CSV table of C-alpha atoms in Angstrom, one decimal:
chain,number,residue,atom,x,y,z
A,4,MET,CA,34.0,52.1,-36.7
A,5,ARG,CA,32.3,49.0,-37.4
A,6,LEU,CA,29.2,47.1,-36.7
A,7,THR,CA,31.3,43.5,-35.2
A,8,SER,CA,33.1,46.8,-33.0
A,9,LEU,CA,30.4,48.1,-31.6
A,10,LEU,CA,28.8,45.3,-30.9
A,11,SER,CA,32.7,43.5,-29.3
A,12,LEU,CA,31.7,47.8,-26.9
A,13,ALA,CA,28.7,46.9,-26.1
A,14,LEU,CA,28.1,43.2,-25.1
A,15,PRO,CA,30.0,43.1,-22.7
A,16,ALA,CA,28.2,46.5,-20.8
A,17,LEU,CA,24.9,44.6,-21.7
A,18,ALA,CA,25.9,41.4,-20.3
A,19,ALA,CA,27.6,43.6,-17.0
A,20,ALA,CA,23.7,45.5,-16.7
A,21,ALA,CA,22.0,42.5,-16.9
A,22,ALA,CA,24.0,40.4,-13.9
A,23,GLY,CA,23.1,43.7,-11.9
A,24,SER,CA,19.4,43.3,-11.9
A,25,GLY,CA,16.9,40.5,-12.0
A,26,LYS,CA,16.8,39.3,-15.4
A,27,ALA,CA,19.9,37.1,-15.8
A,28,LEU,CA,18.4,34.7,-14.0
A,29,LYS,CA,16.5,31.6,-16.2
A,30,ASN,CA,16.0,29.0,-13.0
A,31,VAL,CA,13.1,29.9,-10.8
A,32,PHE,CA,11.9,26.6,-7.9
A,33,LEU,CA,8.8,27.4,-6.5
A,34,ASP,CA,7.0,25.2,-3.4
A,35,PHE,CA,3.3,24.7,-3.6
A,36,ASP,CA,1.8,24.3,0.1
A,37,GLY,CA,1.4,27.6,1.1
A,38,THR,CA,3.3,29.2,-1.9
A,39,ILE,CA,1.7,28.2,-5.5
A,40,VAL,CA,-1.4,27.6,-3.8
A,41,THR,CA,-3.2,30.2,-0.6
A,42,THR,CA,-5.7,27.4,0.6
A,43,ASP,CA,-5.0,23.7,2.7
A,44,ALA,CA,-4.3,21.7,-0.8
A,45,PHE,CA,-3.1,18.7,1.3
A,46,ASP,CA,-5.0,17.5,4.0
A,47,THR,CA,-8.0,18.7,1.1
A,48,PHE,CA,-6.1,16.1,-0.7
A,49,ALA,CA,-5.6,12.8,2.2
A,50,LEU,CA,-9.6,14.0,2.4
A,51,ALA,CA,-10.9,13.1,-0.5
A,52,SER,CA,-9.7,10.1,-0.3
A,53,TYR,CA,-11.9,8.8,2.8
A,54,ILE,CA,-15.1,10.4,0.3
A,55,SER,CA,-14.8,6.6,-0.9
A,56,ALA,CA,-13.7,5.1,1.8
A,57,PRO,CA,-13.9,1.6,3.7
A,58,ALA,CA,-15.5,2.8,7.3
A,59,SER,CA,-12.6,0.3,8.6
A,60,LEU,CA,-9.7,2.9,7.0
A,61,ALA,CA,-8.9,3.8,10.4
A,62,PRO,CA,-9.5,8.5,10.3
A,63,TRP,CA,-7.2,11.3,8.7
A,64,GLU,CA,-7.6,11.8,12.2
A,65,TYR,CA,-5.6,9.4,13.6
A,66,PHE,CA,-2.2,10.3,10.6
A,67,SER,CA,-2.4,13.2,11.2
A,68,ASN,CA,-2.2,12.6,15.2
A,69,THR,CA,0.1,10.2,14.8
A,70,TYR,CA,2.7,13.3,12.6
A,71,TYR,CA,2.5,16.2,15.4
A,72,ASP,CA,3.3,13.9,17.7
A,73,ALA,CA,6.7,11.8,16.1
A,74,TYR,CA,7.0,15.8,15.0
A,75,TYR,CA,6.7,17.2,18.7
A,76,ALA,CA,8.7,14.6,19.9
A,77,ALA,CA,11.9,15.5,17.7
A,78,GLU,CA,11.4,19.2,18.3
A,79,ALA,CA,11.7,18.2,21.7
A,80,ALA,CA,15.0,15.6,21.4
A,81,PHE,CA,16.4,18.0,18.9
A,82,GLY,CA,16.5,20.6,22.5
A,83,GLY,CA,13.3,21.8,22.6
A,84,ASP,CA,11.3,25.0,20.0
A,85,PRO,CA,13.4,26.6,17.7
A,86,SER,CA,14.1,30.0,19.6
A,87,ASN,CA,16.0,31.8,16.8
A,88,LEU,CA,17.4,31.2,13.2
A,89,ARG,CA,20.6,28.7,13.3
A,90,ASP,CA,18.4,26.4,15.2
A,91,GLU,CA,15.6,26.6,13.0
A,92,ILE,CA,16.8,25.4,10.0
A,93,ALA,CA,19.2,22.7,12.2
A,94,PHE,CA,16.1,21.4,13.2
A,95,GLN,CA,14.4,21.6,9.6
A,96,ALA,CA,18.1,20.4,8.5
A,97,SER,CA,17.6,17.2,11.2
A,98,GLU,CA,17.7,13.4,10.6
A,99,LEU,CA,15.1,13.4,13.3
A,100,LEU,CA,13.1,15.7,11.8
A,101,ARG,CA,13.6,14.2,8.8
A,102,ASP,CA,12.9,10.0,9.9
A,103,ALA,CA,9.8,11.8,11.1
A,104,GLU,CA,8.7,13.3,7.8
A,105,VAL,CA,9.5,10.1,5.7
A,106,ASP,CA,8.0,7.5,8.3
A,107,SER,CA,4.4,10.0,8.3
A,108,PHE,CA,4.4,9.2,3.8
A,109,ASP,CA,5.4,5.3,4.5
A,110,ARG,CA,2.1,5.4,7.2
A,111,VAL,CA,-0.4,6.9,5.5
A,112,LYS,CA,1.4,5.0,1.8
A,113,ALA,CA,1.3,1.4,3.5
A,114,ALA,CA,-2.3,2.2,4.9
A,115,GLY,CA,-3.6,2.2,1.6
A,116,VAL,CA,-5.4,5.7,2.4
A,117,PHE,CA,-5.2,6.9,-1.2
A,118,THR,CA,-6.3,3.9,-3.2
A,119,HIS,CA,-9.9,4.5,-2.6
A,120,ALA,CA,-9.5,7.7,-3.5
A,121,THR,CA,-11.1,8.3,-7.0
A,122,ALA,CA,-10.7,10.9,-9.9
A,123,LYS,CA,-14.0,12.1,-9.7
A,124,ASP,CA,-13.1,13.5,-5.9
A,125,LEU,CA,-10.2,14.5,-6.5
A,126,LEU,CA,-11.2,16.8,-9.2
A,127,ALA,CA,-13.9,17.9,-7.7
A,128,VAL,CA,-11.8,19.0,-4.1
A,129,ALA,CA,-8.8,20.0,-6.4
A,130,LEU,CA,-11.5,23.0,-7.1
A,131,ASN,CA,-11.7,24.6,-3.7
A,132,VAL,CA,-7.6,24.8,-3.9
A,133,THR,CA,-7.1,28.5,-4.4
A,134,ILE,CA,-4.4,30.0,-6.6
A,135,ARG,CA,-2.4,32.7,-5.5
A,136,ASP,CA,-2.8,36.0,-8.3
A,137,GLY,CA,-1.3,36.2,-11.2
A,138,PHE,CA,0.6,32.9,-11.1
A,139,TYR,CA,-0.5,32.0,-14.7
A,140,ASP,CA,0.5,35.4,-16.0
A,141,PHE,CA,4.1,34.7,-14.1
A,142,LEU,CA,4.2,31.5,-15.5
A,143,GLU,CA,3.3,32.3,-19.3
A,144,ASP,CA,5.4,35.3,-18.6
A,145,ALA,CA,8.2,33.2,-17.7
A,146,GLY,CA,8.1,31.0,-20.7
A,147,ARG,CA,8.5,34.0,-23.1
A,148,ARG,CA,12.0,34.8,-21.5
A,149,GLY,CA,13.2,31.6,-21.6
A,150,VAL,CA,13.0,31.0,-17.5
A,151,GLU,CA,12.0,27.9,-16.5
A,152,VAL,CA,9.6,27.5,-13.8
A,153,GLN,CA,9.3,24.0,-11.7
A,154,VAL,CA,7.7,22.6,-8.3
A,155,VAL,CA,10.0,21.9,-5.8
A,156,SER,CA,7.7,20.0,-2.9
A,157,ARG,CA,7.5,17.5,-0.1
A,158,ALA,CA,3.6,17.4,-1.0
A,159,TRP,CA,3.4,14.2,-1.8
A,160,SER,CA,1.9,13.6,-5.5
A,161,PRO,CA,3.3,15.2,-8.9
A,162,ARG,CA,-0.1,14.5,-10.6
A,163,TRP,CA,-2.8,15.9,-7.4
A,164,ILE,CA,-0.2,19.0,-7.8
A,165,ARG,CA,-0.7,19.3,-10.9
A,166,THR,CA,-4.8,18.5,-11.6
A,167,VAL,CA,-5.0,21.6,-8.3
A,168,LEU,CA,-3.1,24.0,-11.0
A,169,ARG,CA,-5.3,22.4,-14.1
A,170,MET,CA,-8.4,23.5,-12.8
A,171,GLY,CA,-7.1,26.6,-11.2
A,172,ALA,CA,-6.3,26.9,-14.6
A,173,LEU,CA,-9.8,26.5,-15.7
A,174,LYS,CA,-11.4,28.4,-12.8
A,175,ALA,CA,-9.8,31.5,-13.7
A,176,ASN,CA,-11.0,30.9,-17.6
A,177,ARG,CA,-6.8,30.1,-18.3
A,178,SER,CA,-5.8,27.1,-20.4
A,179,PRO,CA,-4.7,24.6,-18.4
A,180,TYR,CA,-2.2,24.0,-21.1
A,181,VAL,CA,-0.1,26.6,-19.6
A,182,VAL,CA,0.7,23.3,-16.4
A,183,GLU,CA,1.2,20.3,-19.0
A,184,ALA,CA,5.9,21.1,-18.9
A,185,LEU,CA,6.1,22.0,-16.1
A,186,ARG,CA,8.2,20.6,-14.1
A,187,VAL,CA,6.8,19.1,-10.3
A,188,VAL,CA,9.2,17.2,-8.5
A,189,CYS,CA,7.5,15.5,-4.9
A,190,PRO,CA,7.4,12.9,-3.7
A,191,GLU,CA,4.4,11.1,-4.9
A,192,ILE,CA,1.8,8.6,-3.2
A,193,LEU,CA,-0.6,8.3,-5.4
A,194,PRO,CA,-1.5,4.0,-6.8
A,195,ALA,CA,-1.0,4.5,-10.7
A,196,GLY,CA,-3.2,5.1,-13.7
A,197,LEU,CA,-5.2,7.8,-11.0
A,198,LEU,CA,-5.6,11.5,-12.3
A,199,THR,CA,-3.8,12.6,-15.6
A,200,PRO,CA,-0.1,13.3,-15.6
A,201,GLY,CA,1.4,16.1,-17.5
A,202,ALA,CA,4.2,16.2,-20.8
A,203,ARG,CA,6.7,13.1,-20.5
A,204,GLY,CA,9.2,13.1,-18.1
A,205,ALA,CA,7.8,16.5,-16.2
A,206,ASP,CA,6.6,14.6,-13.0
A,207,VAL,CA,8.8,13.3,-10.7
A,208,ASP,CA,8.8,10.6,-7.7
A,209,ALA,CA,11.4,12.1,-5.4
A,210,ALA,CA,12.2,11.4,-2.0
A,211,ILE,CA,11.7,15.8,-1.1
A,212,PHE,CA,11.1,15.8,3.1
A,213,SER,CA,13.1,18.5,4.3
A,214,GLY,CA,14.3,22.2,2.8
A,215,VAL,CA,17.9,20.0,2.4
A,216,ASP,CA,16.2,18.0,-0.2
A,217,LYS,CA,14.9,20.4,-2.0
A,218,VAL,CA,18.3,21.9,-2.4
A,219,ASN,CA,20.6,18.9,-3.1
A,220,VAL,CA,17.5,18.2,-6.0
A,221,ILE,CA,17.7,21.9,-7.1
A,222,LYS,CA,21.6,21.8,-7.0
A,223,PRO,CA,22.5,19.2,-10.0
A,224,GLN,CA,20.7,20.8,-11.6
A,225,LEU,CA,22.7,23.4,-11.9
A,226,ARG,CA,25.1,25.0,-14.6
A,227,LYS,CA,28.6,25.5,-12.8
A,228,ASN,CA,27.9,29.3,-11.3
A,229,GLN,CA,24.4,29.0,-12.5
A,230,LYS,CA,22.2,31.1,-10.1
A,231,TRP,CA,19.3,30.2,-9.1
A,232,VAL,CA,15.6,32.1,-8.0
A,233,PHE,CA,13.4,30.0,-4.3
A,234,VAL,CA,9.9,31.1,-3.4
A,235,GLY,CA,8.7,29.1,-0.1
A,236,ASP,CA,6.9,30.2,2.5
A,237,ALA,CA,7.3,27.3,5.9
A,238,ASN,CA,9.9,27.4,7.8
A,239,SER,CA,10.8,23.6,5.9
A,240,ASP,CA,11.9,26.2,3.1
A,241,LEU,CA,14.3,28.3,4.8
A,242,GLU,CA,16.8,26.2,3.8
A,243,PRO,CA,16.8,27.0,-0.2
A,244,ILE,CA,15.1,30.4,0.2
A,245,LEU,CA,18.5,30.9,2.1
A,246,ALA,CA,20.4,28.9,-0.6
A,247,ALA,CA,19.2,30.4,-3.2
A,248,ASP,CA,21.0,33.4,-4.9
A,249,VAL,CA,18.1,35.3,-5.1
A,250,GLY,CA,15.4,34.3,-1.4
A,251,VAL,CA,11.6,35.2,-1.7
A,252,VAL,CA,9.1,34.5,1.0
A,253,ALA,CA,5.3,33.6,-0.2
A,254,GLY,CA,3.3,35.7,2.3
A,255,ALA,CA,3.7,38.4,5.4
A,256,ASP,CA,2.2,35.2,7.2
A,257,ALA,CA,4.1,32.4,6.7
A,258,SER,CA,6.0,31.0,9.5
A,259,SER,CA,9.5,31.9,7.7
A,260,ALA,CA,8.7,35.6,7.0
A,261,ARG,CA,8.1,35.4,10.8
A,262,THR,CA,11.2,33.3,11.9
A,263,LEU,CA,13.5,35.9,9.3
A,264,LYS,CA,11.7,38.9,11.5
A,265,LYS,CA,12.2,37.8,14.9
A,266,GLU,CA,15.8,37.3,13.7
A,267,GLY,CA,16.1,41.3,11.8
A,268,VAL,CA,16.5,40.0,8.2
A,269,PRO,CA,15.4,42.4,6.1
A,270,LEU,CA,11.7,41.8,4.0
A,271,TRP,CA,12.4,43.6,0.7
A,272,LYS,CA,8.9,44.1,-1.2
A,273,GLY,CA,8.7,42.5,-4.4
A,274,ALA,CA,6.5,45.1,-6.0
A,275,ASP,CA,9.8,47.8,-5.0
A,276,GLY,CA,11.7,45.7,-8.4
A,277,TRP,CA,15.4,44.1,-7.4
A,278,LYS,CA,17.2,45.2,-4.4
A,279,GLY,CA,20.0,42.7,-5.4
A,280,GLU,CA,20.6,38.8,-3.8
A,281,THR,CA,19.5,38.0,-1.0
A,282,SER,CA,21.3,37.0,2.1
A,283,THR,CA,20.3,37.0,6.1
A,284,LYS,CA,23.1,39.8,6.2
A,285,THR,CA,21.3,42.4,3.7
A,286,GLY,CA,17.3,41.0,3.0
A,287,VAL,CA,15.1,39.1,1.6
A,288,TYR,CA,11.9,39.3,-0.8
A,289,LEU,CA,8.6,38.9,0.7
A,290,ILE,CA,5.9,38.6,-2.2
A,291,GLU,CA,2.2,38.6,-2.0
A,292,SER,CA,1.6,38.1,-5.7
A,293,PHE,CA,3.7,36.8,-7.8
A,294,ALA,CA,3.0,39.7,-10.1
A,295,GLU,CA,6.3,41.1,-7.5
A,296,MET,CA,8.0,38.3,-9.2
A,297,GLY,CA,7.6,40.1,-12.3
A,298,ALA,CA,8.7,43.1,-10.9
A,299,ILE,CA,12.1,41.1,-8.8
A,300,LEU,CA,12.8,40.1,-12.0
A,301,GLY,CA,13.3,42.6,-14.1
A,302,TRP,CA,10.4,42.3,-15.8
A,303,GLY,CA,8.1,44.9,-15.6
A,304,LYS,CA,5.2,43.7,-15.7
A,305,LYS,CA,2.0,43.7,-13.2
A,306,TYR,CA,-0.3,41.5,-13.4
């Protein structure tokens, strides 16, 4: 039998095998706070701006408390604390909550909180943020395998996210260049020129203030019928976790994990490897380390 005939028989079988595993997945989208990082990077980011701020600047507690007042007001207007998965998803997708998020961003920006930040202070506090185990190995392995990884986040600065990842790489004795081409999509609150951006076009300033916004940013990037993975942690990530072909929750103590567990949705241990595409009826993957992403995607890696 000719080689071409053998290939014509083998290739469909190989394609079918890949389709029945995580190996066919080439687009992975990650949340940042609570997903890539396991210690607070949001308040840390804001408080770094106060190191060199004048005494006349309203304290961060004012902005934080004002946001929570708006959050709980939105929750009350929605009908109270969501008691099930359907209501939680609906609340997270509501204009009431999104408006509270947008108002918080605009309020802080208008007050000029981050105009007082210095690169020195931001770099210093970025060193204190902890990166989830296995992240840099996962990122390098994805690059070798032609898997595109992006960060799609409600965090307030692509340059801050990249700075945290650079400093984390240095702290782990890894090359920071591994994160230079990583596409980071989120709102940008930092003044122009503060902190070094990534490679050309890698930092994207986008109005992401909800899980729905994340899905709306992700889907136009995909080719027809192209499958995708989303990894998140908070209830605000439930929309993309459940919209993705493969949804992954980062951390058993994450709010999304608690919500899914309460609803009776099985949480598959990522370390156990591929179990199929995800849904509320079948299950969602749960990881503690990015090493488990290698197992889910069929890379056989133990970082």
